[in-house]
Short mmCIF file of C-alpha atoms in Angstrom, two decimals:
data_model
loop_
_atom_site.label_atom_id
_atom_site.label_comp_id
_atom_site.label_asym_id
_atom_site.label_seq_id
_atom_site.Cartn_x
_atom_site.Cartn_y
_atom_site.Cartn_z
CA MET A 6 226.28 -113.70 -48.70
CA LYS A 7 229.23 -111.04 -47.51
CA ASN A 8 228.29 -109.14 -51.10
CA LEU A 9 224.87 -109.28 -49.59
CA ILE A 10 225.77 -108.49 -45.90
CA PHE A 11 227.97 -105.88 -48.03
CA ASN A 12 225.00 -104.22 -49.71
CA TYR A 13 222.61 -104.18 -47.15
CA THR A 14 224.92 -102.32 -45.01
CA LEU A 15 225.30 -100.05 -47.87
CA ILE A 16 221.77 -99.20 -48.28
CA LEU A 17 221.36 -98.97 -44.49
CA LEU A 18 224.09 -96.44 -44.45
CA SER A 19 222.50 -94.30 -47.18
CA VAL A 20 219.26 -94.49 -45.38
CA PHE A 21 220.92 -92.92 -42.49
CA LEU A 22 222.52 -90.51 -44.62
CA ILE A 23 219.80 -89.38 -46.31
CA ALA A 24 217.31 -88.87 -43.59
CA SER A 25 220.70 -86.79 -41.61
CA CYS A 26 220.15 -84.36 -44.71
CA ASN A 27 216.44 -84.64 -44.50
CA ASN A 28 217.03 -83.28 -40.56
CA GLU A 29 219.66 -80.96 -41.57
CA GLU A 30 217.34 -79.19 -44.22
CA LYS A 31 214.55 -78.66 -41.46
CA VAL A 32 216.76 -77.20 -38.19
CA LEU A 33 218.49 -74.94 -41.41
CA PRO A 34 215.10 -72.20 -41.77
CA LYS A 35 215.21 -71.78 -37.87
CA THR A 36 218.60 -70.95 -37.52
CA VAL A 37 218.31 -68.60 -40.15
CA VAL A 38 215.35 -66.97 -38.88
CA GLU A 39 217.39 -66.55 -35.57
CA ASN A 40 220.40 -64.54 -37.96
CA THR A 41 217.94 -62.76 -39.85
CA LYS A 42 216.29 -61.27 -36.84
CA PHE A 43 218.21 -58.95 -35.73
CA LYS A 44 220.19 -58.12 -38.89
CA MET A 45 220.02 -54.66 -38.03
CA LEU A 46 222.91 -55.03 -35.61
CA LYS A 47 225.97 -56.83 -34.07
CA LEU A 48 227.96 -56.82 -30.67
CA GLU A 49 231.43 -55.43 -30.67
CA ASP A 50 233.55 -56.13 -27.54
CA ASN A 51 230.09 -55.46 -25.26
CA ILE A 52 228.63 -52.94 -27.31
CA VAL A 53 225.19 -52.89 -29.67
CA SER A 54 226.70 -51.50 -32.90
CA PHE A 55 223.72 -50.70 -35.76
CA GLU A 56 225.10 -49.49 -39.32
CA THR A 57 222.32 -46.72 -39.31
CA MET A 58 220.23 -44.80 -37.35
CA ASP A 59 217.37 -46.14 -39.54
CA ASP A 60 218.58 -49.74 -37.94
CA PHE A 61 218.23 -48.71 -34.97
CA SER A 62 215.17 -47.22 -35.54
CA GLU A 63 214.00 -49.95 -36.77
CA PHE A 64 215.08 -52.23 -33.38
CA LEU A 65 213.04 -49.91 -31.53
CA GLN A 66 209.72 -49.91 -33.31
CA LYS A 67 210.04 -53.83 -33.66
CA ALA A 68 210.80 -53.75 -29.43
CA ASN A 69 207.33 -51.65 -29.03
CA GLU A 70 205.19 -53.45 -31.51
CA GLU A 71 206.13 -56.81 -30.83
CA GLU A 72 205.49 -58.46 -27.22
CA LYS A 73 208.62 -61.01 -27.27
CA PHE A 74 210.99 -59.38 -29.56
CA LEU A 75 213.42 -57.81 -26.09
CA ALA A 76 213.22 -61.36 -24.95
CA GLU A 77 214.33 -62.30 -27.86
CA PHE A 78 217.45 -60.19 -28.32
CA LYS A 79 218.40 -61.31 -24.89
CA GLU A 80 218.19 -65.07 -25.59
CA GLN A 81 220.08 -63.85 -29.34
CA PHE A 82 223.05 -61.85 -27.20
CA THR A 83 223.28 -64.09 -23.95
CA GLY A 84 226.50 -63.09 -23.52
CA PHE A 85 225.63 -58.66 -23.75
CA LYS A 86 225.18 -57.18 -20.33
CA SER A 87 222.88 -54.16 -20.32
CA ASN A 88 222.30 -51.29 -19.22
CA TYR A 89 218.68 -52.17 -18.15
CA GLU A 90 219.65 -55.25 -16.33
CA ALA A 91 222.36 -53.20 -14.95
CA TYR A 92 219.92 -51.01 -13.24
CA GLU A 93 217.69 -53.86 -11.96
CA ALA A 94 220.69 -55.53 -10.24
CA ILE A 95 220.90 -53.49 -7.61
CA THR A 96 220.28 -54.12 -4.31
CA ALA A 97 219.04 -52.71 -1.34
CA SER A 98 222.40 -52.93 0.36
CA GLN A 99 224.02 -51.00 -3.02
CA VAL A 100 222.66 -47.27 -1.81
CA GLU A 101 223.94 -46.22 0.46
CA ASP A 102 226.86 -46.86 -1.51
CA ILE A 103 225.38 -45.11 -4.25
CA ILE A 104 225.27 -41.55 -1.77
CA SER A 105 228.46 -41.79 -1.21
CA ASN A 106 229.99 -42.45 -4.66
CA PRO A 107 227.41 -41.54 -7.17
CA ALA A 108 229.94 -41.31 -10.18
CA ALA A 109 230.56 -44.47 -10.13
CA TYR A 110 226.72 -46.11 -11.00
CA GLU A 111 225.72 -42.95 -13.06
CA SER A 112 226.18 -44.81 -16.27
CA TYR A 113 222.65 -46.79 -15.22
CA ALA A 114 221.35 -45.33 -12.57
CA LYS A 115 220.60 -41.71 -11.04
CA ILE A 116 219.39 -40.35 -7.76
CA VAL A 117 216.72 -37.74 -8.92
CA GLU A 118 215.07 -35.15 -6.53
CA ASN A 119 211.50 -34.75 -6.86
CA ASN A 120 209.21 -32.86 -4.60
CA GLY A 121 211.22 -33.11 -2.08
CA GLU A 122 211.89 -36.42 -2.56
CA LYS A 123 214.81 -38.79 -3.83
CA TYR A 124 213.84 -42.26 -6.34
CA LEU A 125 216.62 -44.34 -7.74
CA GLU A 126 215.60 -43.87 -11.36
CA PRO A 127 217.40 -45.61 -14.27
CA ILE A 128 219.10 -42.97 -16.92
CA ILE A 129 216.09 -42.68 -19.36
CA ASP A 130 212.64 -43.60 -19.08
CA ASP A 131 212.61 -45.52 -22.49
CA ALA A 132 213.41 -49.19 -21.56
CA ASN A 133 213.71 -50.49 -25.08
CA ILE A 134 216.45 -47.68 -25.47
CA ARG A 135 218.18 -48.91 -22.31
CA THR A 136 217.90 -52.46 -23.40
CA VAL A 137 220.10 -52.15 -26.13
CA LEU A 138 222.84 -49.70 -24.10
CA ASN A 139 225.76 -51.64 -22.20
CA GLU A 140 225.91 -51.18 -18.75
CA LYS A 141 228.29 -48.05 -19.31
CA GLY A 142 225.36 -46.66 -21.17
CA ILE A 143 227.38 -46.93 -24.61
CA LEU A 144 226.05 -48.04 -27.83
CA LYS A 145 227.53 -47.62 -31.33
CA ILE A 146 224.60 -46.42 -34.52
CA ALA A 147 227.06 -46.13 -38.05
CA ASN A 148 231.10 -44.62 -37.24
CA ARG A 149 229.95 -42.72 -33.69
CA TYR A 150 230.02 -44.13 -30.16
CA TYR A 151 226.50 -42.05 -28.29
CA LYS A 152 226.82 -42.42 -24.38
CA PHE A 153 224.24 -41.79 -22.07
CA THR A 154 223.62 -40.30 -18.81
CA TYR A 155 220.82 -39.00 -16.66
CA GLU A 156 221.81 -35.30 -17.60
CA THR A 157 223.78 -35.27 -21.21
CA VAL A 158 224.26 -37.58 -23.95
CA TYR A 159 227.75 -37.46 -25.35
CA ILE A 160 229.10 -38.59 -28.91
CA SER A 161 232.16 -39.21 -30.24
CA LYS A 162 233.85 -41.20 -33.38
CA ASP A 163 236.71 -42.11 -30.74
CA PHE A 164 235.43 -44.66 -28.11
CA SER A 165 238.49 -43.36 -26.22
CA ASP A 166 237.01 -39.95 -26.21
CA LEU A 167 233.99 -42.04 -23.82
CA ASP A 168 235.97 -42.18 -20.85
CA ALA A 169 234.68 -40.97 -17.96
CA GLU A 170 237.78 -38.68 -16.90
CA ASN A 171 237.40 -37.27 -21.05
CA SER A 172 234.08 -36.66 -21.64
CA MET A 173 233.45 -33.69 -20.00
CA ARG A 174 236.87 -31.73 -21.29
CA THR A 175 237.47 -33.33 -24.82
CA ALA A 176 236.79 -31.17 -27.72
CA ASN A 177 235.88 -34.23 -30.38
CA VAL A 178 233.07 -34.66 -27.93
CA GLU A 179 229.52 -33.81 -29.22
CA THR A 180 227.02 -32.82 -26.22
CA ILE A 181 223.31 -33.22 -26.26
CA ASP A 182 221.03 -31.98 -23.17
CA VAL A 183 218.41 -34.77 -22.33
CA VAL A 184 215.68 -31.76 -21.23
CA ARG A 185 212.59 -33.36 -19.10
CA GLY A 186 209.35 -33.11 -19.30
CA ASN A 187 207.57 -30.23 -17.01
CA GLY A 188 204.05 -29.68 -16.48
CA ASP A 189 204.37 -25.23 -16.35
CA THR A 190 205.39 -26.07 -19.98
CA MET A 191 203.41 -27.39 -23.39
CA ARG A 192 201.76 -30.07 -20.81
CA ARG A 193 204.77 -31.91 -20.83
CA PRO A 194 204.56 -33.46 -17.50
CA ASN A 195 207.32 -35.52 -15.11
CA GLU A 196 204.09 -35.87 -12.97
CA ASP A 197 203.15 -38.77 -10.81
CA CYS A 198 200.68 -40.46 -8.40
CA ARG A 199 201.55 -42.10 -5.04
CA GLN A 200 200.05 -44.45 -2.74
CA ASP A 201 202.07 -45.56 0.25
CA TYR A 202 201.37 -48.30 2.85
CA GLN A 203 203.77 -49.92 5.49
CA LYS A 204 205.30 -53.22 5.79
CA LYS A 205 206.55 -54.33 8.97
CA THR A 206 209.11 -56.95 9.45
CA TRP A 207 210.46 -58.76 12.52
CA LEU A 208 213.58 -55.97 12.41
CA ARG A 209 211.92 -52.53 11.47
CA THR A 210 208.94 -51.38 9.61
CA LEU A 211 209.09 -50.16 5.74
CA ASP A 212 207.82 -47.55 4.25
CA CYS A 213 206.98 -48.38 0.99
CA ARG A 214 204.89 -46.81 -2.81
CA PHE A 215 203.48 -47.38 -5.74
CA ARG A 216 204.18 -44.63 -7.87
CA GLY A 217 202.59 -43.96 -11.32
CA ARG A 218 204.38 -41.59 -13.59
CA LEU A 219 203.95 -39.87 -17.17
CA TRP A 220 206.89 -38.43 -19.08
CA THR A 221 208.29 -37.31 -22.15
CA THR A 222 212.11 -37.04 -22.50
CA ASN A 223 213.58 -35.39 -25.47
CA ILE A 224 217.69 -35.08 -26.58
CA GLY A 225 217.58 -32.82 -29.39
CA SER A 226 217.40 -34.16 -32.94
CA LEU A 227 218.63 -37.41 -31.78
CA TYR A 228 215.59 -38.47 -29.76
CA SER A 229 212.13 -37.93 -28.33
CA GLY A 230 209.64 -40.08 -26.62
CA ILE A 231 206.51 -40.12 -24.18
CA GLY A 232 205.38 -42.78 -22.26
CA ALA A 233 204.36 -43.96 -18.57
CA ASN A 234 205.36 -46.32 -16.03
CA THR A 235 204.72 -47.68 -12.48
CA THR A 236 206.89 -48.90 -9.59
CA HIS A 237 206.92 -50.21 -6.50
CA TYR A 238 209.65 -48.86 -4.37
CA VAL A 239 210.99 -49.29 -0.54
CA LYS A 240 212.47 -46.91 1.32
CA THR A 241 216.11 -47.35 2.45
CA ALA A 242 218.59 -44.45 3.60
CA GLY A 243 215.79 -41.81 2.78
CA ILE A 244 216.41 -42.87 -1.07
CA TRP A 245 213.15 -44.97 -2.58
CA TYR A 246 214.33 -47.48 -4.15
CA ARG A 247 212.63 -50.08 -6.32
CA ASP A 248 211.50 -53.42 -4.79
CA LYS A 249 209.68 -56.15 -6.09
CA ALA A 250 205.67 -56.24 -5.64
CA PRO A 251 203.31 -59.13 -5.94
CA MET A 252 201.76 -57.56 -8.29
CA LEU A 253 201.46 -54.32 -10.22
CA ARG A 254 199.38 -53.11 -13.12
CA LEU A 255 199.38 -49.66 -15.78
CA LYS A 256 195.98 -49.06 -17.63
CA TYR A 257 195.88 -45.57 -19.72
CA ASP A 258 193.90 -44.05 -22.27
CA VAL A 259 195.92 -41.01 -23.76
CA ASN A 260 195.34 -38.64 -26.61
CA TYR A 261 198.82 -36.53 -27.55
CA THR A 262 200.70 -34.29 -29.73
CA GLN A 263 203.94 -34.77 -31.89
CA SER A 264 204.97 -31.45 -33.29
CA THR A 265 207.59 -31.03 -36.27
CA PRO A 266 208.52 -28.27 -38.49
CA TYR A 267 205.69 -29.67 -40.90
CA GLY A 268 203.32 -29.85 -38.22
CA ASN A 269 201.51 -31.30 -35.58
CA ILE A 270 200.10 -34.35 -35.78
CA PRO A 271 197.69 -35.59 -33.26
CA LEU A 272 197.82 -38.99 -31.89
CA THR A 273 196.00 -41.64 -29.03
CA ASP A 274 197.00 -44.59 -27.42
CA SER A 275 195.48 -46.90 -24.94
CA PHE A 276 197.08 -49.86 -22.71
CA ASP A 277 196.80 -52.30 -20.11
CA SER A 278 199.08 -54.84 -18.51
CA GLY A 279 196.77 -56.70 -16.65
CA GLU A 280 198.16 -57.95 -13.69
CA GLU A 281 202.05 -58.65 -13.68
CA ASN A 282 203.45 -60.72 -10.51
CA ASP A 283 206.41 -60.42 -8.72
CA VAL A 284 207.61 -57.08 -10.68
CA ARG A 285 209.83 -54.18 -9.51
CA ARG A 286 208.28 -51.99 -12.65
CA ILE A 287 206.01 -51.71 -15.73
CA ASP A 288 207.25 -49.35 -18.28
CA GLU A 289 205.72 -48.41 -21.23
CA THR A 290 206.82 -45.98 -24.59
CA PHE A 291 203.56 -44.80 -26.49
CA GLU A 292 205.70 -42.87 -29.32
CA PHE A 293 209.27 -41.80 -30.25
CA CYS A 294 210.91 -40.27 -32.76
CA LEU A 295 214.71 -40.32 -33.74
CA ASN A 296 216.86 -38.40 -35.81
CA ALA A 297 214.58 -35.94 -36.88
CA SER A 298 212.85 -32.11 -35.39
CA CYS A 299 209.76 -33.55 -33.22
CA GLU A 300 208.57 -33.22 -29.72
CA PHE A 301 205.89 -34.66 -27.84
CA SER A 302 203.18 -32.90 -25.68
CA PHE A 303 199.80 -34.56 -23.43
CA ASP A 304 196.88 -33.15 -24.68
CA ASP A 305 194.57 -35.37 -21.87
CA ALA A 306 195.51 -38.18 -20.75
CA THR A 307 193.75 -41.15 -17.63
CA SER A 308 196.45 -43.15 -15.83
CA TYR A 309 195.06 -46.03 -13.19
CA HIS A 310 198.55 -47.39 -11.83
CA SER A 311 197.57 -50.42 -9.25
CA GLY A 312 199.72 -53.35 -7.22
CA ARG A 313 199.17 -55.07 -4.57
CA GLY A 314 201.98 -54.47 -1.83
CA ASP A 315 203.35 -57.14 0.85
CA ALA A 316 201.81 -56.39 3.90
CA GLY A 317 199.28 -59.05 3.41
CA ASN A 318 196.84 -59.22 0.59
CA ASN A 319 196.24 -55.28 0.39
CA PHE A 320 195.60 -53.45 -2.99
CA TRP A 321 196.43 -50.07 -3.63
CA SER A 322 195.69 -47.55 -6.79
CA CYS A 323 195.99 -44.20 -7.80
CA ASN A 324 194.98 -42.09 -10.92
CA LEU A 325 197.31 -39.87 -12.97
CA ASN A 326 194.92 -37.34 -14.96
CA ILE A 327 195.82 -34.19 -17.12
#
């Protein structure tokens, strides 16, 4: 009887072990997928590191094409504090501090003047790049560190060279100016359309604004990009500061040209975000190029920027055409 009980116990234990192994085999593919999804990068001391420029390009391309790619990136690297998140975390109460001490925030935010108005903007329009820059505006590609600011990108093999105190004077640091489109040259606009309204609170009346933009950015041979965005703002201390709206929508049809040393490439793009609720901003990059001599210019564009403000259910929109 004891032998029978012992044998029965062994049988149950064997069944349990076999079942456990089968379960482990089912889990493994998911783990492999999670590990290989972002095989082109790793995280080193809160700096995203790409082994090659091609790996960086692959990341940006997938971020541009796959709807859930950036969300999966954030889930995979939960401890990483991105430049995108640092900008989004700015509160209205910090705006006056940014005015008096802009250097403390210049790694992820910049007060930009446009047609006599001042806006608190991110350091680069391409939201995909902001997602892999850390809150100090730094990423690593191969053996070089890149520090982005609104006006300049600083590059060095030595991370310590990119300290704020050193970056303007160290001979080891290469610098590239950031050039944004100008409506007067090559049809590369940083143009906008605007629709204003007021929201009354029990303390005061707030000036609010919907703003649509078409943009181009050129950073030498490092990066060129072209895109559009729609943002909702509230005016705080004389600065237009992005603020959550009940609804935003970005829609466009564009024809544009990518210019290279080998000729011009005509391109086209269409997009409709649909109505997105409780958002501050919608960003879209049409196209980009890395580590190459290329520039983008608009041929013609029709963009529609709309939203619903906090003042009741009023609907606001503006069109920006080239």
